[in-house]
């Protein structure tokens, strides 16, 4: 029985999921007008949005990271704010600040840019750690505490952050605690020659973002997020998720495996992925598809592995692929205990 007031108008579960998928298709079509040939990245961004999570987009400059974030934000009629992360950015520039009012002779709070539905954090790894940490509370608890007073954030709330590879000048690696708060990480990659030619033809003289109009609003997204929470996950699939996460904790190349938060994010992402495929239940395929985007950025590799020169992102993806191949895919049947001792 659905108890969420925002879902009282939903009646037929199949029709509800179909409605969700239709809205997602319209948002995807809007984003694809400016980001061509990156359907997988766009789909993952939609999954994270419907899973009530946060997205980290990592790649070299100029491949469309910020464009994807802005296009997704403009496709939704919601409050959108952008933060340019720089070395001199202060935590108060993110969360807000209390200012003394001469008229009332009291301090009043002036909200920062995180008080929005979608917050675009551009080049997040160019800021100092104290500025990066300003996002920790709001990403996890959807609230901000300033001068001992807690302020709730709007719903839905999503952070879409872009970052350049840490090898580039002026960047620093995000702390493990902050990476763990991002539901998924994606990489854009260079476009195909055909997609790059289409970009030159279509966007050479105009800003492509000006042509994007919203296809839904924040209230509707909040209802769809609540609907995604009702997607069924069987006991066998839940055990499968626990096995996958546990497999990262005993792998010889990993110093620190995926956290329990990773398991929660993986099940939420799998629910959203199933909903996009017009299903009210999760299959192991949904878990497998989201495993690498959800878990790869959370893994801390052994130093000896890093010394070999293989990029950390590639090592993490390779390790997760090995684990996915090794863990048996669940079949219908009685629940079994999770295995951690492999």
Short mmCIF file of C-alpha atoms in Angstrom, two decimals:
data_model
loop_
_atom_site.label_atom_id
_atom_site.label_comp_id
_atom_site.label_asym_id
_atom_site.label_seq_id
_atom_site.Cartn_x
_atom_site.Cartn_y
_atom_site.Cartn_z
CA UNK A 1 0.00 0.00 0.00
CA UNK A 2 1.38 3.39 -1.01
CA UNK A 3 1.48 5.81 1.90
CA UNK A 4 3.37 8.68 0.29
CA UNK A 5 0.87 11.56 -0.20
CA UNK A 6 2.63 12.52 -3.41
CA UNK A 7 1.61 9.20 -4.97
CA UNK A 8 -2.09 9.20 -4.12
CA UNK A 9 -2.98 9.93 -7.74
CA UNK A 10 -1.06 6.93 -9.08
CA UNK A 11 -3.42 4.01 -9.69
CA UNK A 12 -2.12 1.37 -12.10
CA UNK A 13 1.55 0.42 -11.38
CA UNK A 14 2.17 -0.51 -15.02
CA UNK A 15 0.70 2.76 -16.25
CA UNK A 16 2.65 4.68 -13.62
CA UNK A 17 5.96 3.18 -14.74
CA UNK A 18 5.03 3.85 -18.35
CA UNK A 19 4.31 7.48 -17.50
CA UNK A 20 7.71 7.75 -15.79
CA UNK A 21 9.47 6.28 -18.82
CA UNK A 22 7.66 8.67 -21.16
CA UNK A 23 8.80 11.70 -19.17
CA UNK A 24 12.35 10.32 -19.07
CA UNK A 25 12.28 9.83 -22.83
CA UNK A 26 11.24 13.45 -23.34
CA UNK A 27 14.01 14.69 -21.06
CA UNK A 28 16.52 12.47 -22.88
CA UNK A 29 15.37 13.83 -26.24
CA UNK A 30 15.89 17.41 -25.02
CA UNK A 31 19.39 16.67 -23.75
CA UNK A 32 20.32 14.85 -26.95
CA UNK A 33 19.67 18.02 -28.93
CA UNK A 34 22.91 19.40 -27.48
CA UNK A 35 24.80 16.20 -26.52
CA UNK A 36 24.95 13.89 -29.52
CA UNK A 37 26.15 10.29 -29.40
CA UNK A 38 26.28 9.99 -25.59
CA UNK A 39 23.06 8.11 -24.88
CA UNK A 40 24.66 5.94 -22.18
CA UNK A 41 25.90 8.96 -20.22
CA UNK A 42 22.51 10.67 -20.54
CA UNK A 43 20.68 7.54 -19.37
CA UNK A 44 22.95 7.25 -16.32
CA UNK A 45 22.29 10.90 -15.48
CA UNK A 46 18.53 10.22 -15.61
CA UNK A 47 18.96 7.13 -13.43
CA UNK A 48 20.81 9.18 -10.80
CA UNK A 49 18.13 11.89 -10.91
CA UNK A 50 15.31 9.36 -10.35
CA UNK A 51 17.35 7.54 -7.69
CA UNK A 52 17.52 10.82 -5.73
CA UNK A 53 21.29 10.77 -5.97
CA UNK A 54 24.20 12.90 -7.13
CA UNK A 55 26.28 12.62 -10.28
CA UNK A 56 30.02 13.10 -10.82
CA UNK A 57 31.13 13.71 -14.41
CA UNK A 58 34.87 13.27 -14.89
CA UNK A 59 36.79 13.87 -18.09
CA UNK A 60 39.20 16.18 -19.85
CA UNK A 61 38.10 19.77 -20.60
CA UNK A 62 35.93 20.51 -23.60
CA UNK A 63 34.06 17.22 -24.05
CA UNK A 64 30.67 18.43 -22.81
CA UNK A 65 30.66 17.75 -19.05
CA UNK A 66 29.13 21.07 -18.08
CA UNK A 67 26.92 21.08 -21.17
CA UNK A 68 25.36 17.76 -20.11
CA UNK A 69 24.74 19.06 -16.58
CA UNK A 70 23.17 22.29 -17.81
CA UNK A 71 21.08 20.56 -20.49
CA UNK A 72 19.61 18.15 -17.94
CA UNK A 73 18.88 21.02 -15.56
CA UNK A 74 17.19 23.10 -18.28
CA UNK A 75 14.97 20.18 -19.27
CA UNK A 76 13.28 20.44 -15.88
CA UNK A 77 11.32 23.48 -14.73
CA UNK A 78 13.07 23.73 -11.38
CA UNK A 79 15.42 25.98 -9.44
CA UNK A 80 18.92 25.57 -10.84
CA UNK A 81 22.08 27.16 -9.47
CA UNK A 82 25.66 26.92 -10.66
CA UNK A 83 28.82 27.07 -8.54
CA UNK A 84 32.20 27.62 -10.16
CA UNK A 85 34.69 25.92 -7.85
CA UNK A 86 37.96 27.85 -7.61
CA UNK A 87 40.87 27.81 -5.12
CA UNK A 88 39.51 30.92 -3.34
CA UNK A 89 35.96 29.59 -2.92
CA UNK A 90 34.76 29.66 0.70
CA UNK A 91 32.28 27.27 2.36
CA UNK A 92 29.91 30.21 2.91
CA UNK A 93 29.94 30.81 -0.86
CA UNK A 94 28.30 27.39 -1.15
CA UNK A 95 25.98 27.09 1.84
CA UNK A 96 25.15 30.72 2.61
CA UNK A 97 26.05 33.13 5.39
CA UNK A 98 24.47 34.93 8.34
CA UNK A 99 24.59 38.71 7.86
CA UNK A 100 23.89 41.35 10.50
CA UNK A 101 20.82 43.44 9.67
CA UNK A 102 21.12 47.00 10.95
CA UNK A 103 17.38 47.52 10.79
CA UNK A 104 16.36 44.53 12.89
CA UNK A 105 19.60 44.49 14.88
CA UNK A 106 19.82 40.78 14.38
CA UNK A 107 21.53 38.30 12.11
CA UNK A 108 19.62 37.00 9.10
CA UNK A 109 20.53 34.03 6.93
CA UNK A 110 21.17 34.56 3.25
CA UNK A 111 20.93 31.18 1.48
CA UNK A 112 23.75 30.05 -0.79
CA UNK A 113 23.47 28.39 -4.20
CA UNK A 114 22.87 24.93 -2.70
CA UNK A 115 19.30 26.04 -1.97
CA UNK A 116 18.04 24.83 -5.33
CA UNK A 117 16.66 21.66 -6.92
CA UNK A 118 19.66 21.06 -9.16
CA UNK A 119 23.10 22.38 -8.24
CA UNK A 120 25.75 22.32 -10.96
CA UNK A 121 29.23 22.27 -9.41
CA UNK A 122 31.71 23.08 -12.14
CA UNK A 123 35.31 21.79 -11.76
CA UNK A 124 34.73 20.72 -8.20
CA UNK A 125 38.27 19.41 -7.77
CA UNK A 126 39.83 22.86 -8.27
CA UNK A 127 38.57 24.10 -4.88
CA UNK A 128 40.25 23.72 -1.52
CA UNK A 129 39.09 20.80 0.68
CA UNK A 130 37.25 23.14 3.08
CA UNK A 131 35.08 24.40 0.22
CA UNK A 132 34.51 20.88 -1.13
CA UNK A 133 33.44 19.72 2.34
CA UNK A 134 30.64 22.29 2.36
CA UNK A 135 28.71 19.85 0.14
CA UNK A 136 29.03 16.85 2.46
CA UNK A 137 26.06 17.56 4.73
CA UNK A 138 23.72 18.75 2.00
CA UNK A 139 24.46 15.77 -0.28
CA UNK A 140 23.87 13.18 2.42
CA UNK A 141 21.20 14.74 4.64
CA UNK A 142 19.58 17.33 2.33
CA UNK A 143 20.16 20.05 4.88
CA UNK A 144 22.64 22.82 5.71
CA UNK A 145 23.79 23.89 9.17
CA UNK A 146 25.08 27.45 9.55
CA UNK A 147 25.89 29.04 12.92
CA UNK A 148 24.17 26.17 14.72
CA UNK A 149 20.91 26.50 12.80
CA UNK A 150 19.79 23.75 10.41
CA UNK A 151 17.98 24.62 7.17
CA UNK A 152 16.25 21.99 5.03
CA UNK A 153 16.93 21.91 1.29
CA UNK A 154 14.33 21.71 -1.42
CA UNK A 155 13.07 18.45 -2.87
CA UNK A 156 14.12 17.08 -5.26
CA UNK A 157 17.76 17.94 -4.68
CA UNK A 158 20.60 16.81 -6.94
CA UNK A 159 24.25 17.82 -7.24
CA UNK A 160 25.80 17.40 -10.68
CA UNK A 161 29.53 17.99 -10.33
CA UNK A 162 32.17 18.04 -13.04
CA UNK A 163 35.85 17.45 -12.49
CA UNK A 164 38.98 17.28 -14.59
CA UNK A 165 41.45 14.39 -14.26
CA UNK A 166 43.71 14.83 -11.23
CA UNK A 167 46.78 14.77 -13.47
CA UNK A 168 45.84 18.19 -14.84
CA UNK A 169 47.30 21.40 -13.41
CA UNK A 170 45.45 22.98 -10.50
CA UNK A 171 43.40 19.91 -9.56
CA UNK A 172 43.36 17.75 -6.43
CA UNK A 173 41.72 14.42 -5.74
CA UNK A 174 38.36 14.47 -4.00
CA UNK A 175 38.41 12.93 -0.50
CA UNK A 176 37.04 9.40 -0.23
CA UNK A 177 34.15 10.62 1.95
CA UNK A 178 33.00 13.00 -0.76
CA UNK A 179 33.39 10.53 -3.62
CA UNK A 180 31.28 8.09 -1.63
CA UNK A 181 28.38 10.56 -1.59
CA UNK A 182 28.13 10.61 -5.38
CA UNK A 183 25.71 7.93 -6.53
CA UNK A 184 27.52 7.42 -9.83
CA UNK A 185 30.45 8.66 -11.86
CA UNK A 186 30.49 8.83 -15.64
CA UNK A 187 32.98 9.84 -18.29
CA UNK A 188 31.95 11.62 -21.47
CA UNK A 189 34.78 10.63 -23.81
CA UNK A 190 35.49 12.22 -27.16
CA UNK A 191 32.60 12.28 -29.65
CA UNK A 192 32.63 10.19 -32.78
CA UNK A 193 33.65 11.99 -36.00
CA UNK A 194 30.01 12.00 -37.15
CA UNK A 195 28.80 13.44 -33.83
CA UNK A 196 31.54 16.06 -33.87
CA UNK A 197 30.63 17.06 -37.43
CA UNK A 198 26.96 17.36 -36.41
CA UNK A 199 28.03 19.54 -33.49
CA UNK A 200 29.90 21.89 -35.82
CA UNK A 201 26.94 22.07 -38.18
CA UNK A 202 24.25 22.59 -35.53
CA UNK A 203 26.00 24.60 -32.83
CA UNK A 204 28.76 26.44 -34.59
CA UNK A 205 26.95 29.79 -34.55
CA UNK A 206 24.53 29.55 -31.61
CA UNK A 207 24.40 28.48 -28.00
CA UNK A 208 22.59 25.13 -28.07
CA UNK A 209 21.25 25.55 -24.55
CA UNK A 210 19.00 28.45 -25.57
CA UNK A 211 16.75 26.08 -27.51
CA UNK A 212 16.03 23.76 -24.56
CA UNK A 213 12.60 24.14 -22.96
CA UNK A 214 11.44 22.21 -19.87
CA UNK A 215 9.40 19.05 -20.36
CA UNK A 216 8.56 18.51 -16.67
CA UNK A 217 8.87 20.29 -13.34
CA UNK A 218 10.32 19.70 -9.88
CA UNK A 219 7.01 18.55 -8.38
CA UNK A 220 6.60 15.88 -11.05
CA UNK A 221 10.19 14.70 -10.59
CA UNK A 222 9.55 14.40 -6.83
CA UNK A 223 6.53 12.19 -7.55
CA UNK A 224 8.54 10.03 -9.96
CA UNK A 225 11.31 9.63 -7.36
CA UNK A 226 8.70 8.42 -4.87
CA UNK A 227 7.38 6.01 -7.50
CA UNK A 228 10.87 4.59 -8.10
CA UNK A 229 11.09 3.72 -4.39
CA UNK A 230 8.16 1.32 -4.89
CA UNK A 231 9.93 -0.75 -7.58
CA UNK A 232 10.23 -4.30 -6.25
CA UNK A 233 13.63 -5.82 -5.44
CA UNK A 234 13.54 -9.53 -4.62
CA UNK A 235 15.53 -11.08 -1.79
CA UNK A 236 17.74 -12.87 -4.31
CA UNK A 237 18.65 -9.62 -6.06
CA UNK A 238 19.36 -7.96 -2.70
CA UNK A 239 21.68 -10.83 -1.79
CA UNK A 240 23.34 -10.40 -5.18
CA UNK A 241 24.03 -6.73 -4.42
CA UNK A 242 25.50 -7.64 -1.03
CA UNK A 243 27.72 -10.26 -2.69
CA UNK A 244 28.99 -7.78 -5.28
CA UNK A 245 29.78 -5.14 -2.68
CA UNK A 246 31.40 -7.75 -0.43
CA UNK A 247 33.53 -8.94 -3.33
CA UNK A 248 35.22 -5.55 -3.56
CA UNK A 249 36.28 -5.77 0.09
CA UNK A 250 38.33 -8.94 -0.32
CA UNK A 251 39.86 -8.38 -3.76
CA UNK A 252 43.69 -8.39 -3.60
CA UNK A 253 44.05 -5.24 -5.69
CA UNK A 254 41.68 -3.14 -3.55
CA UNK A 255 42.79 -1.56 -0.28
CA UNK A 256 39.34 -0.20 0.61
CA UNK A 257 36.23 -1.73 -0.88
CA UNK A 258 32.78 -0.33 -1.49
CA UNK A 259 30.91 1.01 1.55
CA UNK A 260 27.42 0.10 2.79
CA UNK A 261 26.34 3.42 1.27
CA UNK A 262 27.44 2.01 -2.09
CA UNK A 263 25.04 -0.91 -1.64
CA UNK A 264 22.19 1.50 -0.90
CA UNK A 265 23.04 3.62 -3.94
CA UNK A 266 23.30 0.52 -6.13
CA UNK A 267 19.83 -0.75 -5.18
CA UNK A 268 18.33 2.72 -5.73
CA UNK A 269 20.03 3.03 -9.11
CA UNK A 270 18.88 -0.46 -10.10
CA UNK A 271 15.30 0.49 -9.24
CA UNK A 272 15.53 3.62 -11.40
CA UNK A 273 17.12 1.66 -14.25
CA UNK A 274 14.29 -0.87 -14.15
CA UNK A 275 11.70 1.91 -14.18
CA UNK A 276 13.30 3.45 -17.28
CA UNK A 277 12.85 0.05 -18.95
CA UNK A 278 9.15 0.14 -17.98
CA UNK A 279 9.46 -2.56 -15.32
CA UNK A 280 8.16 -2.44 -11.75
CA UNK A 281 10.74 -4.98 -10.61
CA UNK A 282 14.54 -5.17 -10.66
CA UNK A 283 16.47 -7.79 -12.64
CA UNK A 284 20.11 -8.79 -12.07
CA UNK A 285 20.78 -7.09 -15.43
CA UNK A 286 19.87 -3.73 -13.87
CA UNK A 287 22.35 -4.30 -11.05
CA UNK A 288 25.09 -5.35 -13.47
CA UNK A 289 24.53 -2.33 -15.69
CA UNK A 290 24.82 0.12 -12.81
CA UNK A 291 27.57 -1.65 -10.81
CA UNK A 292 30.57 0.04 -12.44
CA UNK A 293 29.15 3.62 -12.56
CA UNK A 294 28.02 3.31 -8.94
CA UNK A 295 31.04 1.58 -7.38
CA UNK A 296 34.19 2.24 -9.43
CA UNK A 297 34.87 5.73 -8.07
CA UNK A 298 34.56 4.52 -4.47
CA UNK A 299 37.32 1.89 -4.60
CA UNK A 300 40.71 2.70 -3.09
CA UNK A 301 43.46 0.72 -4.82
CA UNK A 302 46.58 -0.70 -3.23
CA UNK A 303 49.57 1.64 -3.74
CA UNK A 304 51.54 -1.12 -5.48
CA UNK A 305 48.83 -1.34 -8.14
CA UNK A 306 48.95 2.41 -8.78
CA UNK A 307 52.74 2.26 -9.18
CA UNK A 308 52.34 0.02 -12.22
CA UNK A 309 51.05 3.04 -14.15
CA UNK A 310 47.61 1.76 -15.11
CA UNK A 311 44.98 4.51 -14.62
CA UNK A 312 43.03 4.04 -11.41
CA UNK A 313 39.67 4.33 -13.18
CA UNK A 314 40.60 1.55 -15.58
CA UNK A 315 41.84 -0.69 -12.76
CA UNK A 316 38.63 -0.17 -10.78
CA UNK A 317 36.48 -0.95 -13.82
CA UNK A 318 38.53 -4.06 -14.60
CA UNK A 319 38.29 -5.31 -11.01
CA UNK A 320 34.52 -4.79 -10.93
CA UNK A 321 34.17 -6.60 -14.25
CA UNK A 322 36.06 -9.56 -12.77
CA UNK A 323 33.78 -9.58 -9.73
CA UNK A 324 30.67 -9.39 -11.92
CA UNK A 325 31.89 -12.40 -13.90
CA UNK A 326 32.73 -14.37 -10.74
CA UNK A 327 29.61 -13.78 -8.63
CA UNK A 328 26.82 -16.18 -9.67
CA UNK A 329 23.78 -14.48 -11.16
CA UNK A 330 20.77 -15.14 -8.90
CA UNK A 331 18.10 -17.52 -10.07
CA UNK A 332 14.55 -17.82 -8.75
CA UNK A 333 14.56 -19.81 -5.54
CA UNK A 334 14.87 -19.59 -1.76
CA UNK A 335 17.00 -16.81 -0.24
CA UNK A 336 20.56 -17.72 0.61
CA UNK A 337 23.08 -16.11 2.96
CA UNK A 338 25.52 -13.61 1.48
CA UNK A 339 29.07 -14.84 0.87
CA UNK A 340 31.94 -12.64 1.96
CA UNK A 341 34.82 -15.05 2.22
CA UNK A 342 35.79 -15.40 -1.42
#
